[in-house]
GROMACS .gro file of C-alpha atoms in nm:
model
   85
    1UNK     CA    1  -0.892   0.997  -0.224
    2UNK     CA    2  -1.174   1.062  -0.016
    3UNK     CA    3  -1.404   1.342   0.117
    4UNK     CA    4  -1.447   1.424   0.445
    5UNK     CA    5  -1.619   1.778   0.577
    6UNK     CA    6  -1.506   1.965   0.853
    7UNK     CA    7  -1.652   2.325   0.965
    8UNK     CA    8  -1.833   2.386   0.660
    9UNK     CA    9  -1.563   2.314   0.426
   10UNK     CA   10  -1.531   2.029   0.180
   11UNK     CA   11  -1.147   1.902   0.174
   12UNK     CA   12  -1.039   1.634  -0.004
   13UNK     CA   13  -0.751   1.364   0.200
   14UNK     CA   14  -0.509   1.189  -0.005
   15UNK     CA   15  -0.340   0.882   0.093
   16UNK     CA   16  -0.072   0.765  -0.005
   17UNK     CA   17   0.004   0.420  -0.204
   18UNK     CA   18   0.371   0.377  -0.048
   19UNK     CA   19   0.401   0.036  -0.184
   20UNK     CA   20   0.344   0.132  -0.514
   21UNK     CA   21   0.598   0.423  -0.452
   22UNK     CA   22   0.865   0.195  -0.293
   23UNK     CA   23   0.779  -0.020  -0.636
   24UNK     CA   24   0.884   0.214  -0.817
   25UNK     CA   25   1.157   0.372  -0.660
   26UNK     CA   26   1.293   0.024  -0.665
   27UNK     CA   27   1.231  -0.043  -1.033
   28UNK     CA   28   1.386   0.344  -1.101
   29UNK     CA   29   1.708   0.174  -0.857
   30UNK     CA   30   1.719  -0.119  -1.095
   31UNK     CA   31   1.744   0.053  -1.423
   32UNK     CA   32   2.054   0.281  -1.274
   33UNK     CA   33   2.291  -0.022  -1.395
   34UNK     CA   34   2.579   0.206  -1.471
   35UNK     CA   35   2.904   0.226  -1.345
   36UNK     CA   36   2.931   0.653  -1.394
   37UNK     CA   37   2.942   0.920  -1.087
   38UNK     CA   38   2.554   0.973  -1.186
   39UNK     CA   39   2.417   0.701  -1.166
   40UNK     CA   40   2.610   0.556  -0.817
   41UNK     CA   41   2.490   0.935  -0.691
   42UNK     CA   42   2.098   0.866  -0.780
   43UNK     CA   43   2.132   0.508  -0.662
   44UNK     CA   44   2.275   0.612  -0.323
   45UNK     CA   45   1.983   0.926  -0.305
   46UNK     CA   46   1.709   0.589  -0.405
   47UNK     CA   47   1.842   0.381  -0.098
   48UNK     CA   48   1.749   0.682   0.122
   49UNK     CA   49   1.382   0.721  -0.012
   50UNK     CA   50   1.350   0.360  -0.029
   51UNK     CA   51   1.378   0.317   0.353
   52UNK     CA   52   1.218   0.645   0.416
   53UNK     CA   53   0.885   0.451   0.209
   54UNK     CA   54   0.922   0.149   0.374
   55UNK     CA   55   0.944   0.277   0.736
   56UNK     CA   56   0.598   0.485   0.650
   57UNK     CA   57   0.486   0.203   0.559
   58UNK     CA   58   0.533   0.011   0.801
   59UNK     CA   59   0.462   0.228   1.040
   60UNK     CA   60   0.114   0.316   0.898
   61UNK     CA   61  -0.153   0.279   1.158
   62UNK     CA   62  -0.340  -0.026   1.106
   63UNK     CA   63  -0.731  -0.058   0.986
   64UNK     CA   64  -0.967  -0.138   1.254
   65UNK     CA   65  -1.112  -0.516   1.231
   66UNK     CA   66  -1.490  -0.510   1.186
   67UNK     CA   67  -1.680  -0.847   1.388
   68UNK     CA   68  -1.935  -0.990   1.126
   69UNK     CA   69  -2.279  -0.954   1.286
   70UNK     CA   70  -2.488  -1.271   1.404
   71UNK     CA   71  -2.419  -1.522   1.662
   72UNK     CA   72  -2.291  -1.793   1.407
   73UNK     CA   73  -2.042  -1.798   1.156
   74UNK     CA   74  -2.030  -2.014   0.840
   75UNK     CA   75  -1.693  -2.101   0.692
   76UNK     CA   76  -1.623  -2.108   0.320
   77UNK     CA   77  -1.651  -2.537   0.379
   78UNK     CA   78  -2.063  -2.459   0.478
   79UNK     CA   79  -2.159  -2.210   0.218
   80UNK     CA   80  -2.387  -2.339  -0.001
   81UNK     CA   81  -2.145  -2.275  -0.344
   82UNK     CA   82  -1.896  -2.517  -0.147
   83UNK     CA   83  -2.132  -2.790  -0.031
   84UNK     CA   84  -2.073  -3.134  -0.270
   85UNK     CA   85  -2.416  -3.232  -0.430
   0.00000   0.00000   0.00000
């Protein structure tokens, strides 16, 4: 959750986790085992949310990529914790 204010107001944005909701839609879909009318119904009504996660997901814009400052960059190899003694 995080804070943002606009015009005065203090609102709060959520975001959603939709991995961990496809998780456990999919672990709710596993558990469903039975054969009956119910639980082929709920199974079928899972699939739809499932994909419905999993497009958001997917479809969620991507982070922007921050370039480190300075003009040189060290890989893990030169950092001093790495170096052999």
């Amino acid at each position: 959750m995080s804070r943002q204010k606009l015009a005065g107001n203090t609102e709060w944005t959520v975001t959603s986790d939709y991995s961990a909701a496809r998780l456990h839609l999919e672990r709710a879909y596993h558990y469903l085992k039975g054969s009956d009318d119910t639980s082929r119904k709920t199974c079928e009504a899972l699939d739809v949310l499932i994909e419905a996660v999993a497009v958001a997901e997917c479809t969620r814009p991507k982070g922007e990529v921050v370039a480190f400052p300075g003009p040189f960059r060290q890989g893990a190899q030169g950092h001093k914790a790495f170096r052999s003694r």
